[in-house]
């Protein structure tokens, strides 16, 4: 049996000519790794349920769903790679919008395409190109027509890796942001404890000039309607230092309690805020459809000479600065409203939460923007490491060092700023909307309310059905009465 038939010595060794111990060993390793990861996720889920961390458990379920989706995408790419190989396109279609400039040799266009593919579709392993041979059936099938395959087998293989790296990076970065941001918010717990003690030992109320409150001093700054630009500038810079002070926390906490739970002055606002943030984490950690659209657009615009990977790195930074500025400006607006309406106040300073302070009158818009920022930043970092591990630092896709270093610096700044400034700001400022979240109740209370609402809905449906039956019965009886009247009239006549 020759090398071409059995493939025993070649790089294209088929499964029927592969030693069984190799197949068994590789399958055992893959199954072992999969079971270990599955068990770890299962144990983590049980730990979260045991600690009554239902929002984080739901976020873990979201991660599992994303991994299942990625597995399905990878399966589709594997199953349909033969069909993709049979899709042939003219050679002229492959000459434009290339991530790297195609180098033409003197041997002609085919040699140039071969050189380009060898540079662009290099495998993670040294033998990757030989394993996923370009001289397969798809290439021969299209070459007979004078065309080329729509996508090479090695390109499909690299798409597998890129999608997996992107999803894992996004999940890790989101979790890292929530952990660091949660640690920052946890530092506010001593403010909550101090406030609880003050509430227990509160003395008689007294009148205080508004401008004597620290909250007003920090945010009013004399910026009136005529100097709104200075107010925005102040909000922009405040997100970098002391984004949330004790006076901010105290004032917004009191405003929330006086609006939504006036009868419970000892309400644990810090605990509620943490529960609400954990509930939002389920939304942040997922990869929505519009984020995949962004990936497709980036891949489309990643053309040689455009440096799209560099310019697009500024998008999450600009959005993050805009979100942080807006959140700080909401706090300033709360201070301005009180300062412009009152000169002196009896007791503590109370602000009025309202959706009107937020973009489109919807505080949840901030969450969608943070979700997009985290995903895009993770995308930038994942793309960098994918190119580095697959093609090397000197790859034409990687670009020049002058473009690489700023990208990494921007990614680090976005991650740090989002964790220690923007996320804590979001956690407290979005509570200044017109409505509170269901996390205001403990988990057992939430379950009780949900059960009560479901029972009320069922009772309402039953009452509606009974009312319909009774109305139908009354209509039938009235019809019978009218028929009897007509019969009597007919008999009498």
PDB file of C-alpha atoms in Angstrom, residues 129-341:
ATOM      1  CA  UNK A 129      -1.638  23.996   6.562  1.00  0.00           C
ATOM      2  CA  UNK A 130      -0.743  20.460   5.592  1.00  0.00           C
ATOM      3  CA  UNK A 131      -3.555  18.962   7.663  1.00  0.00           C
ATOM      4  CA  UNK A 132      -6.176  21.249   6.175  1.00  0.00           C
ATOM      5  CA  UNK A 133      -4.761  20.993   2.685  1.00  0.00           C
ATOM      6  CA  UNK A 134      -5.556  23.614   0.118  1.00  0.00           C
ATOM      7  CA  UNK A 135      -5.314  20.911  -2.535  1.00  0.00           C
ATOM      8  CA  UNK A 136      -8.511  19.242  -1.335  1.00  0.00           C
ATOM      9  CA  UNK A 137     -11.640  18.434  -3.261  1.00  0.00           C
ATOM     10  CA  UNK A 138     -13.052  21.952  -3.045  1.00  0.00           C
ATOM     11  CA  UNK A 139      -9.971  23.538  -4.593  1.00  0.00           C
ATOM     12  CA  UNK A 140      -9.839  20.966  -7.380  1.00  0.00           C
ATOM     13  CA  UNK A 141     -13.582  21.309  -7.958  1.00  0.00           C
ATOM     14  CA  UNK A 142     -13.358  25.089  -8.362  1.00  0.00           C
ATOM     15  CA  UNK A 143     -10.041  24.972 -10.239  1.00  0.00           C
ATOM     16  CA  UNK A 144     -11.715  22.891 -12.931  1.00  0.00           C
ATOM     17  CA  UNK A 145     -14.095  25.816 -13.447  1.00  0.00           C
ATOM     18  CA  UNK A 146     -11.316  28.391 -13.381  1.00  0.00           C
ATOM     19  CA  UNK A 147     -12.505  29.706  -9.999  1.00  0.00           C
ATOM     20  CA  UNK A 148     -11.552  29.511  -6.310  1.00  0.00           C
ATOM     21  CA  UNK A 149     -13.489  28.264  -3.226  1.00  0.00           C
ATOM     22  CA  UNK A 150     -15.526  30.790  -1.262  1.00  0.00           C
ATOM     23  CA  UNK A 151     -13.596  29.992   1.934  1.00  0.00           C
ATOM     24  CA  UNK A 152     -10.649  27.694   2.540  1.00  0.00           C
ATOM     25  CA  UNK A 153     -10.784  24.856   5.043  1.00  0.00           C
ATOM     26  CA  UNK A 154      -8.068  26.500   7.074  1.00  0.00           C
ATOM     27  CA  UNK A 155      -9.982  29.779   7.152  1.00  0.00           C
ATOM     28  CA  UNK A 156     -13.001  27.903   8.540  1.00  0.00           C
ATOM     29  CA  UNK A 157     -10.743  26.317  11.135  1.00  0.00           C
ATOM     30  CA  UNK A 158      -9.442  29.735  12.195  1.00  0.00           C
ATOM     31  CA  UNK A 159     -13.016  31.068  12.425  1.00  0.00           C
ATOM     32  CA  UNK A 160     -13.713  28.264  14.925  1.00  0.00           C
ATOM     33  CA  UNK A 161     -10.842  29.451  17.076  1.00  0.00           C
ATOM     34  CA  UNK A 162     -11.679  33.143  16.769  1.00  0.00           C
ATOM     35  CA  UNK A 163     -15.345  32.729  17.773  1.00  0.00           C
ATOM     36  CA  UNK A 164     -14.364  30.621  20.771  1.00  0.00           C
ATOM     37  CA  UNK A 165     -11.644  33.046  21.909  1.00  0.00           C
ATOM     38  CA  UNK A 166     -14.024  36.006  21.506  1.00  0.00           C
ATOM     39  CA  UNK A 167     -16.788  34.472  23.616  1.00  0.00           C
ATOM     40  CA  UNK A 168     -14.457  33.261  26.378  1.00  0.00           C
ATOM     41  CA  UNK A 169     -12.690  36.632  26.531  1.00  0.00           C
ATOM     42  CA  UNK A 170     -15.995  38.490  26.768  1.00  0.00           C
ATOM     43  CA  UNK A 171     -17.235  36.276  29.605  1.00  0.00           C
ATOM     44  CA  UNK A 172     -13.938  36.588  31.518  1.00  0.00           C
ATOM     45  CA  UNK A 173     -13.725  40.366  31.065  1.00  0.00           C
ATOM     46  CA  UNK A 174     -17.366  40.870  32.060  1.00  0.00           C
ATOM     47  CA  UNK A 175     -16.895  38.744  35.174  1.00  0.00           C
ATOM     48  CA  UNK A 176     -13.676  40.602  35.998  1.00  0.00           C
ATOM     49  CA  UNK A 177     -15.436  43.949  35.652  1.00  0.00           C
ATOM     50  CA  UNK A 178     -18.299  42.858  37.884  1.00  0.00           C
ATOM     51  CA  UNK A 179     -15.912  41.449  40.513  1.00  0.00           C
ATOM     52  CA  UNK A 180     -13.750  44.585  40.617  1.00  0.00           C
ATOM     53  CA  UNK A 181     -16.752  46.909  40.463  1.00  0.00           C
ATOM     54  CA  UNK A 182     -18.507  44.883  43.159  1.00  0.00           C
ATOM     55  CA  UNK A 183     -15.420  45.137  45.347  1.00  0.00           C
ATOM     56  CA  UNK A 184     -15.501  48.909  44.919  1.00  0.00           C
ATOM     57  CA  UNK A 185     -19.195  49.054  45.805  1.00  0.00           C
ATOM     58  CA  UNK A 186     -18.574  46.821  48.818  1.00  0.00           C
ATOM     59  CA  UNK A 187     -16.383  49.578  50.233  1.00  0.00           C
ATOM     60  CA  UNK A 188     -19.510  51.727  50.573  1.00  0.00           C
ATOM     61  CA  UNK A 189     -20.911  49.310  53.137  1.00  0.00           C
ATOM     62  CA  UNK A 190     -19.380  51.264  56.013  1.00  0.00           C
ATOM     63  CA  UNK A 191     -21.301  54.341  54.812  1.00  0.00           C
ATOM     64  CA  UNK A 192     -24.526  52.363  55.030  1.00  0.00           C
ATOM     65  CA  UNK A 193     -23.672  51.143  58.532  1.00  0.00           C
ATOM     66  CA  UNK A 194     -22.881  54.680  59.687  1.00  0.00           C
ATOM     67  CA  UNK A 195     -26.176  55.973  58.260  1.00  0.00           C
ATOM     68  CA  UNK A 196     -28.128  53.204  60.002  1.00  0.00           C
ATOM     69  CA  UNK A 197     -26.603  54.249  63.330  1.00  0.00           C
ATOM     70  CA  UNK A 198     -27.436  57.918  62.666  1.00  0.00           C
ATOM     71  CA  UNK A 199     -31.047  57.032  61.868  1.00  0.00           C
ATOM     72  CA  UNK A 200     -31.368  55.169  65.167  1.00  0.00           C
ATOM     73  CA  UNK A 201     -30.044  58.170  67.133  1.00  0.00           C
ATOM     74  CA  UNK A 202     -31.606  60.957  65.068  1.00  0.00           C
ATOM     75  CA  UNK A 203     -32.317  64.173  66.958  1.00  0.00           C
ATOM     76  CA  UNK A 204     -34.807  66.981  66.264  1.00  0.00           C
ATOM     77  CA  UNK A 205     -34.865  68.449  62.761  1.00  0.00           C
ATOM     78  CA  UNK A 206     -33.401  71.885  62.165  1.00  0.00           C
ATOM     79  CA  UNK A 207     -33.306  74.321  59.267  1.00  0.00           C
ATOM     80  CA  UNK A 208     -30.116  74.372  57.181  1.00  0.00           C
ATOM     81  CA  UNK A 209     -29.161  76.557  54.247  1.00  0.00           C
ATOM     82  CA  UNK A 210     -29.025  74.507  51.075  1.00  0.00           C
ATOM     83  CA  UNK A 211     -25.551  75.730  50.144  1.00  0.00           C
ATOM     84  CA  UNK A 212     -24.196  74.427  53.436  1.00  0.00           C
ATOM     85  CA  UNK A 213     -24.777  70.790  52.424  1.00  0.00           C
ATOM     86  CA  UNK A 214     -21.690  68.998  51.095  1.00  0.00           C
ATOM     87  CA  UNK A 215     -23.737  67.497  48.259  1.00  0.00           C
ATOM     88  CA  UNK A 216     -24.595  70.964  46.965  1.00  0.00           C
ATOM     89  CA  UNK A 217     -21.049  72.251  47.470  1.00  0.00           C
ATOM     90  CA  UNK A 218     -19.596  69.382  45.437  1.00  0.00           C
ATOM     91  CA  UNK A 219     -21.989  69.576  42.489  1.00  0.00           C
ATOM     92  CA  UNK A 220     -23.577  72.993  42.262  1.00  0.00           C
ATOM     93  CA  UNK A 221     -20.320  74.988  41.989  1.00  0.00           C
ATOM     94  CA  UNK A 222     -22.305  78.045  41.015  1.00  0.00           C
ATOM     95  CA  UNK A 223     -22.982  76.593  37.556  1.00  0.00           C
ATOM     96  CA  UNK A 224     -26.332  77.911  36.518  1.00  0.00           C
ATOM     97  CA  UNK A 225     -28.286  77.539  33.311  1.00  0.00           C
ATOM     98  CA  UNK A 226     -26.026  80.060  31.587  1.00  0.00           C
ATOM     99  CA  UNK A 227     -22.926  77.998  32.261  1.00  0.00           C
ATOM    100  CA  UNK A 228     -24.179  74.494  31.471  1.00  0.00           C
ATOM    101  CA  UNK A 229     -20.994  73.778  29.526  1.00  0.00           C
ATOM    102  CA  UNK A 230     -18.925  74.180  32.690  1.00  0.00           C
ATOM    103  CA  UNK A 231     -21.277  71.771  34.404  1.00  0.00           C
ATOM    104  CA  UNK A 232     -20.632  69.114  31.764  1.00  0.00           C
ATOM    105  CA  UNK A 233     -16.883  69.716  31.983  1.00  0.00           C
ATOM    106  CA  UNK A 234     -17.019  69.304  35.761  1.00  0.00           C
ATOM    107  CA  UNK A 235     -18.977  66.049  35.330  1.00  0.00           C
ATOM    108  CA  UNK A 236     -16.446  64.777  32.788  1.00  0.00           C
ATOM    109  CA  UNK A 237     -13.456  65.185  35.102  1.00  0.00           C
ATOM    110  CA  UNK A 238     -15.221  64.059  38.276  1.00  0.00           C
ATOM    111  CA  UNK A 239     -15.575  60.511  36.966  1.00  0.00           C
ATOM    112  CA  UNK A 240     -11.792  60.118  37.288  1.00  0.00           C
ATOM    113  CA  UNK A 241     -11.558  61.115  40.944  1.00  0.00           C
ATOM    114  CA  UNK A 242     -14.040  60.473  43.737  1.00  0.00           C
ATOM    115  CA  UNK A 243     -16.800  59.482  41.334  1.00  0.00           C
ATOM    116  CA  UNK A 244     -19.094  58.681  44.292  1.00  0.00           C
ATOM    117  CA  UNK A 245     -18.508  60.478  47.590  1.00  0.00           C
ATOM    118  CA  UNK A 246     -20.130  59.859  50.939  1.00  0.00           C
ATOM    119  CA  UNK A 247     -22.398  62.887  50.480  1.00  0.00           C
ATOM    120  CA  UNK A 248     -23.464  61.521  47.085  1.00  0.00           C
ATOM    121  CA  UNK A 249     -24.307  58.152  48.570  1.00  0.00           C
ATOM    122  CA  UNK A 250     -26.132  59.613  51.570  1.00  0.00           C
ATOM    123  CA  UNK A 251     -28.224  62.031  49.520  1.00  0.00           C
ATOM    124  CA  UNK A 252     -29.206  59.593  46.759  1.00  0.00           C
ATOM    125  CA  UNK A 253     -29.982  56.909  49.323  1.00  0.00           C
ATOM    126  CA  UNK A 254     -32.351  59.240  51.167  1.00  0.00           C
ATOM    127  CA  UNK A 255     -33.946  60.376  47.904  1.00  0.00           C
ATOM    128  CA  UNK A 256     -34.619  56.764  46.930  1.00  0.00           C
ATOM    129  CA  UNK A 257     -36.090  55.852  50.323  1.00  0.00           C
ATOM    130  CA  UNK A 258     -38.303  58.941  50.536  1.00  0.00           C
ATOM    131  CA  UNK A 259     -39.648  58.216  47.032  1.00  0.00           C
ATOM    132  CA  UNK A 260     -40.136  54.447  47.073  1.00  0.00           C
ATOM    133  CA  UNK A 261     -40.180  53.278  50.716  1.00  0.00           C
ATOM    134  CA  UNK A 262     -40.886  56.285  52.914  1.00  0.00           C
ATOM    135  CA  UNK A 263     -42.185  54.123  55.748  1.00  0.00           C
ATOM    136  CA  UNK A 264     -38.893  52.240  56.112  1.00  0.00           C
ATOM    137  CA  UNK A 265     -36.100  54.740  56.909  1.00  0.00           C
ATOM    138  CA  UNK A 266     -33.791  51.848  57.901  1.00  0.00           C
ATOM    139  CA  UNK A 267     -34.022  50.293  54.448  1.00  0.00           C
ATOM    140  CA  UNK A 268     -30.680  48.695  53.484  1.00  0.00           C
ATOM    141  CA  UNK A 269     -30.040  50.631  50.286  1.00  0.00           C
ATOM    142  CA  UNK A 270     -26.561  49.148  49.808  1.00  0.00           C
ATOM    143  CA  UNK A 271     -27.858  45.576  49.879  1.00  0.00           C
ATOM    144  CA  UNK A 272     -30.583  46.436  47.399  1.00  0.00           C
ATOM    145  CA  UNK A 273     -28.103  48.120  45.078  1.00  0.00           C
ATOM    146  CA  UNK A 274     -25.836  45.038  45.081  1.00  0.00           C
ATOM    147  CA  UNK A 275     -28.805  42.746  44.333  1.00  0.00           C
ATOM    148  CA  UNK A 276     -29.873  44.973  41.452  1.00  0.00           C
ATOM    149  CA  UNK A 277     -26.334  44.962  40.028  1.00  0.00           C
ATOM    150  CA  UNK A 278     -26.146  41.173  40.245  1.00  0.00           C
ATOM    151  CA  UNK A 279     -29.447  40.937  38.380  1.00  0.00           C
ATOM    152  CA  UNK A 280     -28.078  43.199  35.640  1.00  0.00           C
ATOM    153  CA  UNK A 281     -24.993  40.998  35.317  1.00  0.00           C
ATOM    154  CA  UNK A 282     -27.106  38.389  33.526  1.00  0.00           C
ATOM    155  CA  UNK A 283     -27.688  40.931  30.766  1.00  0.00           C
ATOM    156  CA  UNK A 284     -24.068  42.075  30.590  1.00  0.00           C
ATOM    157  CA  UNK A 285     -22.477  38.636  30.369  1.00  0.00           C
ATOM    158  CA  UNK A 286     -24.588  37.493  27.411  1.00  0.00           C
ATOM    159  CA  UNK A 287     -23.759  38.072  23.746  1.00  0.00           C
ATOM    160  CA  UNK A 288     -26.804  39.562  22.048  1.00  0.00           C
ATOM    161  CA  UNK A 289     -27.569  39.476  18.340  1.00  0.00           C
ATOM    162  CA  UNK A 290     -26.624  43.117  17.790  1.00  0.00           C
ATOM    163  CA  UNK A 291     -23.152  42.400  19.169  1.00  0.00           C
ATOM    164  CA  UNK A 292     -22.661  39.693  16.550  1.00  0.00           C
ATOM    165  CA  UNK A 293     -23.645  42.264  13.924  1.00  0.00           C
ATOM    166  CA  UNK A 294     -20.807  44.449  15.190  1.00  0.00           C
ATOM    167  CA  UNK A 295     -18.384  41.520  14.775  1.00  0.00           C
ATOM    168  CA  UNK A 296     -19.497  41.020  11.187  1.00  0.00           C
ATOM    169  CA  UNK A 297     -19.142  44.731  10.398  1.00  0.00           C
ATOM    170  CA  UNK A 298     -15.636  44.797  11.858  1.00  0.00           C
ATOM    171  CA  UNK A 299     -14.583  41.754   9.853  1.00  0.00           C
ATOM    172  CA  UNK A 300     -15.964  43.455   6.763  1.00  0.00           C
ATOM    173  CA  UNK A 301     -14.051  46.699   7.364  1.00  0.00           C
ATOM    174  CA  UNK A 302     -10.764  45.096   8.420  1.00  0.00           C
ATOM    175  CA  UNK A 303      -9.118  46.052   5.127  1.00  0.00           C
ATOM    176  CA  UNK A 304      -5.396  46.505   4.660  1.00  0.00           C
ATOM    177  CA  UNK A 305      -4.373  50.146   5.009  1.00  0.00           C
ATOM    178  CA  UNK A 306      -7.561  51.234   6.781  1.00  0.00           C
ATOM    179  CA  UNK A 307      -6.245  50.325  10.272  1.00  0.00           C
ATOM    180  CA  UNK A 308      -9.814  49.590  11.363  1.00  0.00           C
ATOM    181  CA  UNK A 309      -8.610  47.549  14.337  1.00  0.00           C
ATOM    182  CA  UNK A 310      -6.873  50.704  15.632  1.00  0.00           C
ATOM    183  CA  UNK A 311      -9.579  53.314  15.087  1.00  0.00           C
ATOM    184  CA  UNK A 312     -12.354  51.083  16.373  1.00  0.00           C
ATOM    185  CA  UNK A 313     -10.517  50.790  19.689  1.00  0.00           C
ATOM    186  CA  UNK A 314     -11.511  54.394  20.416  1.00  0.00           C
ATOM    187  CA  UNK A 315     -15.236  53.568  20.225  1.00  0.00           C
ATOM    188  CA  UNK A 316     -15.500  51.854  23.647  1.00  0.00           C
ATOM    189  CA  UNK A 317     -13.299  54.550  25.209  1.00  0.00           C
ATOM    190  CA  UNK A 318     -15.433  57.388  23.848  1.00  0.00           C
ATOM    191  CA  UNK A 319     -18.673  55.650  24.833  1.00  0.00           C
ATOM    192  CA  UNK A 320     -17.344  54.922  28.316  1.00  0.00           C
ATOM    193  CA  UNK A 321     -16.333  58.548  28.869  1.00  0.00           C
ATOM    194  CA  UNK A 322     -19.747  59.683  27.614  1.00  0.00           C
ATOM    195  CA  UNK A 323     -21.568  57.291  29.941  1.00  0.00           C
ATOM    196  CA  UNK A 324     -19.469  58.314  32.948  1.00  0.00           C
ATOM    197  CA  UNK A 325     -20.002  61.996  32.192  1.00  0.00           C
ATOM    198  CA  UNK A 326     -23.752  61.501  31.860  1.00  0.00           C
ATOM    199  CA  UNK A 327     -24.015  59.627  35.145  1.00  0.00           C
ATOM    200  CA  UNK A 328     -22.068  62.343  36.954  1.00  0.00           C
ATOM    201  CA  UNK A 329     -24.238  64.970  35.278  1.00  0.00           C
ATOM    202  CA  UNK A 330     -27.363  63.249  36.601  1.00  0.00           C
ATOM    203  CA  UNK A 331     -26.007  63.734  40.126  1.00  0.00           C
ATOM    204  CA  UNK A 332     -25.325  67.392  39.330  1.00  0.00           C
ATOM    205  CA  UNK A 333     -28.867  67.817  38.015  1.00  0.00           C
ATOM    206  CA  UNK A 334     -30.271  66.468  41.263  1.00  0.00           C
ATOM    207  CA  UNK A 335     -28.213  69.038  43.169  1.00  0.00           C
ATOM    208  CA  UNK A 336     -29.268  71.865  40.842  1.00  0.00           C
ATOM    209  CA  UNK A 337     -32.958  71.080  41.246  1.00  0.00           C
ATOM    210  CA  UNK A 338     -32.777  71.369  45.017  1.00  0.00           C
ATOM    211  CA  UNK A 339     -30.512  74.436  44.996  1.00  0.00           C
ATOM    212  CA  UNK A 340     -32.757  76.308  42.561  1.00  0.00           C
ATOM    213  CA  UNK A 341     -36.008  75.524  44.402  1.00  0.00           C
TER     214      UNK A 341
END
